[in-house]
Coordinates of C-alpha atoms in Angstrom, one line a residue:
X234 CA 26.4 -13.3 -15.7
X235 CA 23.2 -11.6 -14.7
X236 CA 21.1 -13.1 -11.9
X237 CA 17.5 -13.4 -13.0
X238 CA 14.4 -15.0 -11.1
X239 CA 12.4 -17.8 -13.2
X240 CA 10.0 -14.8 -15.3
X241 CA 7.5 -13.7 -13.7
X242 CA 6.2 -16.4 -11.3
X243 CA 2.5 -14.6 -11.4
X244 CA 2.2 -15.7 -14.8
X245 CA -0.5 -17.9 -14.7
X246 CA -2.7 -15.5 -12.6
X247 CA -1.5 -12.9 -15.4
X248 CA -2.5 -14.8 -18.3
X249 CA -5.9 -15.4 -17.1
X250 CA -6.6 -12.0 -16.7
X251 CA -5.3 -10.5 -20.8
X252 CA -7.9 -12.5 -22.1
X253 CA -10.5 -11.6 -20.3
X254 CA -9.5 -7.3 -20.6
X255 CA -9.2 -8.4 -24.4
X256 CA -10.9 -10.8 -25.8
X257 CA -14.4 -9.1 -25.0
X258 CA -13.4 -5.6 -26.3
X259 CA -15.2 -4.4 -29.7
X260 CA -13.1 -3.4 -32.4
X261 CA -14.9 -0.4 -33.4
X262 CA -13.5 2.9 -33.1
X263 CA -10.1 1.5 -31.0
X264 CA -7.1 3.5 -30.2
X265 CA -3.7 1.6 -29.6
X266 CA -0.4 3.4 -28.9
X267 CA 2.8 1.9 -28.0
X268 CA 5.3 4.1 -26.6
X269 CA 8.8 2.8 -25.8
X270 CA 11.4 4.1 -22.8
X271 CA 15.2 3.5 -22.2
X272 CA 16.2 5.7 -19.4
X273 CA 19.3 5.2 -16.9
X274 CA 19.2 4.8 -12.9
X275 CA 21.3 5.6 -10.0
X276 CA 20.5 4.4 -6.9
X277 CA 22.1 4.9 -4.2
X278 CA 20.8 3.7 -0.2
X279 CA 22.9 4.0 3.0
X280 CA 21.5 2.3 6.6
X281 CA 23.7 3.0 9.9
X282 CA 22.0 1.2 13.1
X283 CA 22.0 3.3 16.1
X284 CA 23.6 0.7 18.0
X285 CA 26.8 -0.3 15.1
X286 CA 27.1 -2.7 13.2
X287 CA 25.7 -5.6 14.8
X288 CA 26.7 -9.2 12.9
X289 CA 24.8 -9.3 9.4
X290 CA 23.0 -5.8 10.0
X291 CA 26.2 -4.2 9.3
X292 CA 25.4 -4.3 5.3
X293 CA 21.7 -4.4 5.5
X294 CA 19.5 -1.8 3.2
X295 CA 22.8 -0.8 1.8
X296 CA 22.7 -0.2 -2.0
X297 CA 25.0 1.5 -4.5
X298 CA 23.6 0.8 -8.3
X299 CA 24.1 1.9 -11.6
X300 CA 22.0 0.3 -14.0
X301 CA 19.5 0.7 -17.2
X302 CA 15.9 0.7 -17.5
X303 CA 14.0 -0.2 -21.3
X304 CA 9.9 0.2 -20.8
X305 CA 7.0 -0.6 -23.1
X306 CA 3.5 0.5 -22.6
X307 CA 0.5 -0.1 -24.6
X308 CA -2.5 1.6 -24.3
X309 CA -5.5 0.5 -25.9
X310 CA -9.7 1.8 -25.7
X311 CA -13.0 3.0 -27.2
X312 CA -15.8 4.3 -25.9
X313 CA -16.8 1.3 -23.8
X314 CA -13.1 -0.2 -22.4
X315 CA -9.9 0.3 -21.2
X316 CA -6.5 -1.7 -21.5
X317 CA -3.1 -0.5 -20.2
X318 CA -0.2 -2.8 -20.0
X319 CA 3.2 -1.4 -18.7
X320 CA 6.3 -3.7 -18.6
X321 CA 9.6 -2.3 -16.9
X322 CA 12.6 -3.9 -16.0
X323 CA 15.6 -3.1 -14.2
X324 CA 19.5 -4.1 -15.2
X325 CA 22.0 -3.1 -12.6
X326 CA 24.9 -3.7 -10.7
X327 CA 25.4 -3.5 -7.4
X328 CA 28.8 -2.2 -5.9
X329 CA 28.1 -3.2 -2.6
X330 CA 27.4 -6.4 -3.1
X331 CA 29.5 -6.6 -6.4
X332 CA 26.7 -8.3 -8.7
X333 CA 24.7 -8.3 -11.7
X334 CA 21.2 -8.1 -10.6
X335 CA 17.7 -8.0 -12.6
X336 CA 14.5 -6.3 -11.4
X337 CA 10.8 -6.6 -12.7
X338 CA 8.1 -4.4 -13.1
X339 CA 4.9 -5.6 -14.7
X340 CA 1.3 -3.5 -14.2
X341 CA -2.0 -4.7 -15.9
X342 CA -5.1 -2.5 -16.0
X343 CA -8.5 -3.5 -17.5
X344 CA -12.1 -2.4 -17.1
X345 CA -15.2 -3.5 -20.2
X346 CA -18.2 -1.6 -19.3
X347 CA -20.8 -4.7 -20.3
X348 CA -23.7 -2.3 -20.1
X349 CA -24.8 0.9 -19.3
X350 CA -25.0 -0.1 -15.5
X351 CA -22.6 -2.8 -14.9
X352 CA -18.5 -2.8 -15.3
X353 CA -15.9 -5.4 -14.5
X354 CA -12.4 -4.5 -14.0
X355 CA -9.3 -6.8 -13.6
X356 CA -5.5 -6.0 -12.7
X357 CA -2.4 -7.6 -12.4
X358 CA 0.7 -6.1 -10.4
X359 CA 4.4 -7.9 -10.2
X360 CA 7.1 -6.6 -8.4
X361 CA 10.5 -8.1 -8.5
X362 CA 13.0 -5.9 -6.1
X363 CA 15.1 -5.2 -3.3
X364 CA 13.0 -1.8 -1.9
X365 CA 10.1 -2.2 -0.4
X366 CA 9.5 1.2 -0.3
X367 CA 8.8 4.1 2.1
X368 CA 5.6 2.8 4.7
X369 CA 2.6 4.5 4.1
X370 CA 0.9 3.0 7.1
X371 CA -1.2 5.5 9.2
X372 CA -2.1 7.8 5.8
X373 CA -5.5 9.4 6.2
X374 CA -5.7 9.2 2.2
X375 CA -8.8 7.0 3.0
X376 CA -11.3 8.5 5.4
X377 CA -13.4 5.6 6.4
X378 CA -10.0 3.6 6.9
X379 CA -8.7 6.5 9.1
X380 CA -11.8 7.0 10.9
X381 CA -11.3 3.6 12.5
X382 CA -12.8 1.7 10.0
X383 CA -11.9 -0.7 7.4
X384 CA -11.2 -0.1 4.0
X385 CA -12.1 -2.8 1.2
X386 CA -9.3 -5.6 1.3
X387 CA -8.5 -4.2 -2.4
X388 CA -8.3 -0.6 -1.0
X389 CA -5.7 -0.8 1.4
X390 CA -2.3 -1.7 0.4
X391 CA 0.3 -4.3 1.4
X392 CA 3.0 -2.7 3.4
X393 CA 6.4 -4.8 3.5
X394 CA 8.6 -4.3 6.4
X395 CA 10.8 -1.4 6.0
X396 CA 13.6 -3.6 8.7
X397 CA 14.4 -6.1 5.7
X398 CA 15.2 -3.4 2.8
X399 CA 17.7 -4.4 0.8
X400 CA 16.7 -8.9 0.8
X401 CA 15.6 -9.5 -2.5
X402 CA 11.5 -10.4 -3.0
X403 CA 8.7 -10.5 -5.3
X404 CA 5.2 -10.1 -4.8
X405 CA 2.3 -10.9 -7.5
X406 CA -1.4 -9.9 -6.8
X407 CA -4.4 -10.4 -9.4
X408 CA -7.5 -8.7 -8.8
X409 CA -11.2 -9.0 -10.7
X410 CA -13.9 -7.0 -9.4
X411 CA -17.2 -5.8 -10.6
X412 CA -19.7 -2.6 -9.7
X413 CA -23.0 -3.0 -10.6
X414 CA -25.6 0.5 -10.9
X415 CA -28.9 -0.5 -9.2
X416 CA -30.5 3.0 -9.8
X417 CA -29.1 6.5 -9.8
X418 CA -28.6 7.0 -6.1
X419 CA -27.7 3.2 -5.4
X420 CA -24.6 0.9 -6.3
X421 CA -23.7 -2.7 -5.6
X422 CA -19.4 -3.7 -5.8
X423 CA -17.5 -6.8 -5.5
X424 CA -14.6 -8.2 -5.5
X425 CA -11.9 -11.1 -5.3
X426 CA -7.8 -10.3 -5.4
X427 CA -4.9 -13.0 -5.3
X428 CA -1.2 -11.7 -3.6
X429 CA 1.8 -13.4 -2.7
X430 CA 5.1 -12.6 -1.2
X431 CA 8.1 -14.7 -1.6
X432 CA 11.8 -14.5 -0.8
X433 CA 15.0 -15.1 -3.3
X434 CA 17.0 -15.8 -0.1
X435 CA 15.9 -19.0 1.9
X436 CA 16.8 -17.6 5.1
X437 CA 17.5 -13.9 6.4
X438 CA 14.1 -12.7 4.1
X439 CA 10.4 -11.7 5.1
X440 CA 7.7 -14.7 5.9
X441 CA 6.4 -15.7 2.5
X442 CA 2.3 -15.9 2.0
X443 CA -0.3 -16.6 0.1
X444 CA -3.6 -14.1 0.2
X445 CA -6.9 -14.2 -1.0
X446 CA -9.5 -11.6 -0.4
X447 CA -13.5 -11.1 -1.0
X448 CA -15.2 -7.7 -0.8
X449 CA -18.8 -6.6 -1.3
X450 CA -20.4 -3.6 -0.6
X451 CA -23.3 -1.4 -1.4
X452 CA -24.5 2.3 -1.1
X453 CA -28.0 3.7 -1.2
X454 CA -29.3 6.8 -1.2
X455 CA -32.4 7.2 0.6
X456 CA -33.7 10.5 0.1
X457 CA -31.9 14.0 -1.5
X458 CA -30.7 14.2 2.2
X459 CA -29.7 10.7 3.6
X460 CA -27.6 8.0 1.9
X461 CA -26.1 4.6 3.6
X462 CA -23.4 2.1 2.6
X463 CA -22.7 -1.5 4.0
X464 CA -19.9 -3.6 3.4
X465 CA -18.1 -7.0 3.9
X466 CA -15.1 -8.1 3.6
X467 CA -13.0 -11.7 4.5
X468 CA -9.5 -12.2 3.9
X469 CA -7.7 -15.8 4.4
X470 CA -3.8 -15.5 5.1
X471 CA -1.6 -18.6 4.5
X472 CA 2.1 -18.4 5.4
X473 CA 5.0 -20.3 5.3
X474 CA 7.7 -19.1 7.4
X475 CA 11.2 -18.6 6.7
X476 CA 14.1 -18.8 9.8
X477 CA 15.8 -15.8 10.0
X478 CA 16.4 -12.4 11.5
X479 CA 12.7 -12.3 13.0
X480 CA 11.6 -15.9 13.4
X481 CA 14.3 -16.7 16.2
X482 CA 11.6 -17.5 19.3
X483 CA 11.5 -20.9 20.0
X484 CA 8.1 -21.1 21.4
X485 CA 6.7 -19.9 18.6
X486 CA 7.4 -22.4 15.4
X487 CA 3.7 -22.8 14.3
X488 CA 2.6 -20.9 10.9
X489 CA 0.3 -18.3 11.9
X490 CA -2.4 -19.1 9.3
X491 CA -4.7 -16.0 9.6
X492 CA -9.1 -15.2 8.8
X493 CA -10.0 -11.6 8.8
X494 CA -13.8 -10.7 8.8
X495 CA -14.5 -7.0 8.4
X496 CA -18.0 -5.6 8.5
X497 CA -18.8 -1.9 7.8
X498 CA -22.1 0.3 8.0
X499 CA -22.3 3.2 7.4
X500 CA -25.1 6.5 7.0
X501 CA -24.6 10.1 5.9
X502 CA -26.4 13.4 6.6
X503 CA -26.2 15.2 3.4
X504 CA -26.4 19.0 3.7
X505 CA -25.6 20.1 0.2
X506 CA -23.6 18.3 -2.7
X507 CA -20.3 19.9 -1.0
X508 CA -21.3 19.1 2.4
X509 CA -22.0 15.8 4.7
X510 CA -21.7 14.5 8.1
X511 CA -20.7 10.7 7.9
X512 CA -21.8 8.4 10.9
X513 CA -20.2 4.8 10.6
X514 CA -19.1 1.7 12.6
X515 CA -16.7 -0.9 12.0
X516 CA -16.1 -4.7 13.1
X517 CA -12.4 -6.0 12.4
X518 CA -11.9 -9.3 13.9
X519 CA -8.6 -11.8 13.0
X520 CA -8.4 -15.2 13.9
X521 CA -4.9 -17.4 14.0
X522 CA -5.2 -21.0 13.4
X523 CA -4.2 -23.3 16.3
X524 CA -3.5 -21.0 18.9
X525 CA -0.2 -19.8 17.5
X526 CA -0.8 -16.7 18.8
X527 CA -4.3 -14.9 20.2
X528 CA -6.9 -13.4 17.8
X529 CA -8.0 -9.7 18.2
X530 CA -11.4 -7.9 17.1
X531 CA -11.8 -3.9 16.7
X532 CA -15.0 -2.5 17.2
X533 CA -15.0 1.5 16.0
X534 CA -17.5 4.2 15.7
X535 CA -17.2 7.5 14.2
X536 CA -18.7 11.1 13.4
X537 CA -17.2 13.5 11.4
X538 CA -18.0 16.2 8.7
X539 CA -16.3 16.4 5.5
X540 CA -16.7 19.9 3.7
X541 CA -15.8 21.7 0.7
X542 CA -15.0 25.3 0.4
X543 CA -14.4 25.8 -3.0
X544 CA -13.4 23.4 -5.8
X545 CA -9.8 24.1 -4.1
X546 CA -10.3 23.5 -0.6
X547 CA -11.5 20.5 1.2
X548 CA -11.6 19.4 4.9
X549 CA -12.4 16.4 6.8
X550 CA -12.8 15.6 10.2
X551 CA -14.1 13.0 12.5
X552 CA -13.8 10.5 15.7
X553 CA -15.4 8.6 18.1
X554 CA -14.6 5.9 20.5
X555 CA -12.9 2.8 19.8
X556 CA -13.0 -1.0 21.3
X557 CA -10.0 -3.3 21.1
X558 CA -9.8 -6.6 22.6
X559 CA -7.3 -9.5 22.2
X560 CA -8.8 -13.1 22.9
X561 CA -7.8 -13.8 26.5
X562 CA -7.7 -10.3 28.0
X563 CA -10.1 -7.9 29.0
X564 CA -10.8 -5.2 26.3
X565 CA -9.8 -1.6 26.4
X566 CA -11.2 1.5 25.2
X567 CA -10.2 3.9 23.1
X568 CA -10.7 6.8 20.2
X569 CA -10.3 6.9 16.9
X570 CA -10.1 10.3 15.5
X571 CA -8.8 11.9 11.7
X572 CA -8.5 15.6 10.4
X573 CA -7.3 16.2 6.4
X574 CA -7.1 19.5 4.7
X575 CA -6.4 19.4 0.7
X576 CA -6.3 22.6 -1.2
X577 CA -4.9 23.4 -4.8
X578 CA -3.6 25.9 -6.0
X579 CA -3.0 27.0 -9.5
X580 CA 0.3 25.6 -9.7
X581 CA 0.6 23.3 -6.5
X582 CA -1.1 21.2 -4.1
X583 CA -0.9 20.6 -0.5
X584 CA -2.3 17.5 1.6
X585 CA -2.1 17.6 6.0
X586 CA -3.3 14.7 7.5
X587 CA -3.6 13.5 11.4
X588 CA -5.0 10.0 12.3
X589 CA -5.2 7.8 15.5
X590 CA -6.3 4.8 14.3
X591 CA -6.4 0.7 16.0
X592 CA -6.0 -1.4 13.0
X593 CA -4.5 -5.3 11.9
X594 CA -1.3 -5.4 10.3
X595 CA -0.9 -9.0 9.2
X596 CA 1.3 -8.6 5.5
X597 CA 4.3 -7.0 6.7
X598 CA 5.9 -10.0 6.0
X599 CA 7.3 -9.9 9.6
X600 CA 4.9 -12.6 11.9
X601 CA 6.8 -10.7 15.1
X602 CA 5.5 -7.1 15.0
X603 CA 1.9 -8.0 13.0
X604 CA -1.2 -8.2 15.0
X605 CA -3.2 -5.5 16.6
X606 CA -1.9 -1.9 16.4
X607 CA -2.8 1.5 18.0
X608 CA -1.2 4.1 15.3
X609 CA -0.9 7.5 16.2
X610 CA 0.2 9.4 12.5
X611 CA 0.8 13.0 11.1
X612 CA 2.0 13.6 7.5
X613 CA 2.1 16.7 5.0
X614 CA 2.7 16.6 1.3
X615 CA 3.7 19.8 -1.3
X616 CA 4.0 19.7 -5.0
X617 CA 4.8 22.6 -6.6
X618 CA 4.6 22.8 -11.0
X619 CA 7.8 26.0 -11.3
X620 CA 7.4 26.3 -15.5
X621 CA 5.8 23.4 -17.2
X622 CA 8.7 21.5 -17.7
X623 CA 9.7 21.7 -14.1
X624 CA 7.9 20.3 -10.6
X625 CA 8.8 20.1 -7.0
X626 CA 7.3 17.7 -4.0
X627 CA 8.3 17.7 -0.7
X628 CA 7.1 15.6 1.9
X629 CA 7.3 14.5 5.8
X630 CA 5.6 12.2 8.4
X631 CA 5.6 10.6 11.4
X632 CA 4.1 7.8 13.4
X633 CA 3.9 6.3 16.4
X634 CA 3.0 2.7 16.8
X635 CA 2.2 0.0 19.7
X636 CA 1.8 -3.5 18.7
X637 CA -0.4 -4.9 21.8
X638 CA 1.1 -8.9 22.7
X639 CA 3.8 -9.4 19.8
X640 CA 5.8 -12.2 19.4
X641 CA 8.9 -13.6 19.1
X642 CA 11.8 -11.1 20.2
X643 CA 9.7 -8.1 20.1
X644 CA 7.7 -10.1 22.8
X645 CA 11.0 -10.8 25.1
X646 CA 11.6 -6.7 24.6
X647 CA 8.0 -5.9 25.9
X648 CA 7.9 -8.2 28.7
X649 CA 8.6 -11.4 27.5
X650 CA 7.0 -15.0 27.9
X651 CA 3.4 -15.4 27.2
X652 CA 0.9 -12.3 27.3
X653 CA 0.0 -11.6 30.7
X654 CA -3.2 -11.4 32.3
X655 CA -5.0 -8.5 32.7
X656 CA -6.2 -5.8 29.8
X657 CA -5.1 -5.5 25.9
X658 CA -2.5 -3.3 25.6
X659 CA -0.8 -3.8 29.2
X660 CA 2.0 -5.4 26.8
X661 CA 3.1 -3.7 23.8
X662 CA 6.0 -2.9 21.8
X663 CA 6.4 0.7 20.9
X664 CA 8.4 2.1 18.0
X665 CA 8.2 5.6 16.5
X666 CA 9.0 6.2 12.5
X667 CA 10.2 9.5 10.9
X668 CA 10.3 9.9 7.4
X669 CA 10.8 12.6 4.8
X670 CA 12.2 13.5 1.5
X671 CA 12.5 15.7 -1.7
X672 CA 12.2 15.6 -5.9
X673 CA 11.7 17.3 -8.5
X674 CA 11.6 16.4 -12.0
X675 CA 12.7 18.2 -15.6
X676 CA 11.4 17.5 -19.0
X677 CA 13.6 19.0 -21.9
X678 CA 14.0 18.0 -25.4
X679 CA 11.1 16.3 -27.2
X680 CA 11.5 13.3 -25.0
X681 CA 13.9 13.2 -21.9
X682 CA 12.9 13.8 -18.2
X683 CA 15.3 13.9 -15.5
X684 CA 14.4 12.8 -12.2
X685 CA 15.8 13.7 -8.8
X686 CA 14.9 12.3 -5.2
X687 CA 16.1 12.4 -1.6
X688 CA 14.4 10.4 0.7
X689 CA 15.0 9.7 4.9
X690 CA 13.8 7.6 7.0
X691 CA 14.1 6.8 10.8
X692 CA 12.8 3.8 12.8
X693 CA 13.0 4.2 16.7
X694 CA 12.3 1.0 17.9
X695 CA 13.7 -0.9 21.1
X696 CA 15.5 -3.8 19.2
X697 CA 19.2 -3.4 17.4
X698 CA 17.5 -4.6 14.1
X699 CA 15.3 -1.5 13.6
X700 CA 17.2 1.4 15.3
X701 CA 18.3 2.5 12.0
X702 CA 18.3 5.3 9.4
X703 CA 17.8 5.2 5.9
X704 CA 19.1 7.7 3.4
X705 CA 18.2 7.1 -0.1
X706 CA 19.5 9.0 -3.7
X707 CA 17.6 8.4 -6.6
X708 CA 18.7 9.7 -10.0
X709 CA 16.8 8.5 -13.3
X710 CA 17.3 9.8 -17.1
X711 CA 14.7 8.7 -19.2
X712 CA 13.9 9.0 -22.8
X713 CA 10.4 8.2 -23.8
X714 CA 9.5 8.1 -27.6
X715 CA 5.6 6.5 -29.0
X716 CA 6.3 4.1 -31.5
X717 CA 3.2 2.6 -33.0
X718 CA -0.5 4.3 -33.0
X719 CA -3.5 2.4 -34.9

């Protein structure tokens, strides 16, 4: 028999949101097409822990699954919205752990442009899986955000633990925001989003949560030259903690209940359309409820210069000192700094990013190694088009990371028993992360792609439960065909 979840426990959230992408779009000169996809998977993952196998790591993050993969997507607009609706699931079975298993994939988008000047969006995203994924923590993608500020709540993505791949999850977030057009030089957004994380397994699994997070910013342009942008952000984390691999410290069984404030302000020197010097500050501040373990605040400034060459060539860079302080210590200083280079070519692309960065990470799902962070990060990306059936990408990264005062057994490695005295930072638990892989896809036929991937990953921590590495084989056969158009 297969094993399913109860369908799609972010129903309610998702239900909410059709009507409103829907039920306020005009009927005049609409476009729907439905197009329908049965393709075939093969995924295959391997762990080995540097130290052995070690009680129940032995079979963690291991993965050997055949399975099949239908898909519907409908996408519907006019001249004033926007509906897409994509609906994926997975049927497999595992060797490895010799079931039937059933994944979900469900992705919502909508945006109604109510006037010429103001537009509201909504989205819905539900995950059902055993992967969380290759980390993209430390990714200079977003320049404020690597520049030692904070990106909007809705900006910066939820990163699961890469230690618990292979324990079945499923997380659910809901978003609505808005942008409103003051003038031609000056916009006002906002924002609420809904996410939750739960387990399948009642132990052994990540710390489930509940999310909610508020956003508003706005950007003003001054004169031809000068422009500014000021934002706020708050983000309530409520979490119910689940014994298991990473809640094993027995002075620590209070649920960490988390508010994040962020503040942001910003002004930029505007040479020419293709050139600007950005000057900005940032306040991140995170506070636990009852003292289950000590808050934290960043303060960051930054100068940089972002240029472009040409329409294929585009450079950032920027820095500045940093301020990080957990409650109870003294503070220490610091720098934040970031450097990106994207160019195109005709037929391929390349991205180089470096980032040192002090940031939160409090939706791991891990309560141990969340907290305050000082990120050191370096990552390249290729994609290469051959004919135009046929494309490459290659990738690589690394990053190193110090969690100042964790908990639980990543606090016994770093010192153990409460956070001493003295300055934030003088205990920390360090762990460095490699990662890189390989794919390329082939379209032949009228409607079948091929897909190929290789991906590896290395975490070089201190503890046996995350000295491991990850290899990963993804093959996928798919066969996509539109079905309806009116």
């Amino acid at each position: 028999m297969w094993t399913v979840a109860s369908p799609l426990p972010g129903r309610t959230v998702f239900y909410l949101l059709v009507p409103l992408a829907i039920g306020v779009a005009p009927a005049l000169a609409r476009e729907t097409i439905v197009t329908g996809t049965m393709g075939t998977v093969v995924d295959y993952r391997s762990r080995s822990y540097k130290q052995g196998e070690v009680g129940t790591l032995s079979d963690d993050g291991d993965r050997k699954k055949i399975g099949i993969q239908p898909e519907v997507l409908i996408v519907s607009n006019d001249v004033r919205d926007f509906l897409s609706l994509r609906y994926s699931p997975t049927l497999s079975y595992d060797y490895v752990v010799e079931d039937n298993q059933v994944d979900h994939q469900l992705d919502l988008q909508g945006e109604r442009w109510l006037s010429q000047a103001w537009s509201v969006s909504v989205s819905e995203n539900y995950i059902r899986s055993d992967d969380p994924g290759t980390p993209t923590r430390g990714k200079t993608s977003d320049v404020f955000a690597s520049s030692g500020g904070q990106a909007s709540p809705f900006d910066t993505p939820t990163e699961l633990s890469r230690d618990q791949n292979g324990r079945k999850y499923w997380t659910n977030t809901a978003s609505a925001r808005t942008s409103y057009v003051l003038d031609k030089d000056s916009r006002i957004n906002g924002g609420y989003s809904y996410s939750v994380l739960r387990n399948d397994e009642s132990v052994g699994g990540y710390e489930d949560y509940d999310r909610h997070s508020f956003y508003t910013d706005l950007t003003h342009g001054f004169t031809q030259n000068w422009r500014g942008n000021l934002g706020l952000d708050y983000t309530r984390g409520l979490y119910d903690r689940t014994q298991g691999l990473f809640d094993t410290n027995a002075t620590d069984n209070g649920t960490p209940d988390l508010d994040q404030y962020g503040f942001r302000v910003g002004v930029d020197f505007v040479r020419t359309p293709h050139d600007f010097y950005p000057l900005k500050y940032s306040l991140n501040e995170s506070r636990y409820a009852d003292d289950t373990r000590p808050g934290n605040e960043i303060h960051s400034w930054s100068l940089g210069w972002d240029h472009a060459f040409d329409s294929r060539t585009r450079v950032a860079l920027g820095g500045g000192p940093s301020f990080a302080k957990t409650e109870g210590l003294d503070g220490t200083w610091g720098y934040n700094a970031y450097a990106t280079l994207m160019r195109t070519f005709e037929h391929a692309s390349l991205s180089l990013e470096l980032s040192k960065v002090y940031q939160t990470n409090n939706f791991s799902g891990n309560s141990a190694d969340s907290g305050l962070t000082d990120t050191y990060s370096a990552r390249a990306t290729f994609s290469y088009r051959h004919t135009q059936n046929l494309a490459f990408n290659v990738y690589g990264g690394y990053s190193m990371e110090s969690n100042f005062e964790p908990q639980g057994i990543y606090q016994v490695e770093a010192g153990g028993g409460a956070a001493p005295a003295g300055k934030t930072g003088g205990n920390s638990y360090d762990k460095n992360i490699y990662d890189a892989g390989i794919g390329c896809t082939y379209t032949f036929g009228r409607w079948y792609t091929a897909g190929l991937n290789y991906g590896y990953y290395v975490s070089d921590g201190n503890l046996a439960n995350d000295q491991y590495t990850d290899h990963q084989l993804l093959f996928t056969l798919r066969a996509s065909h539109e079905l309806w158009r009116w």
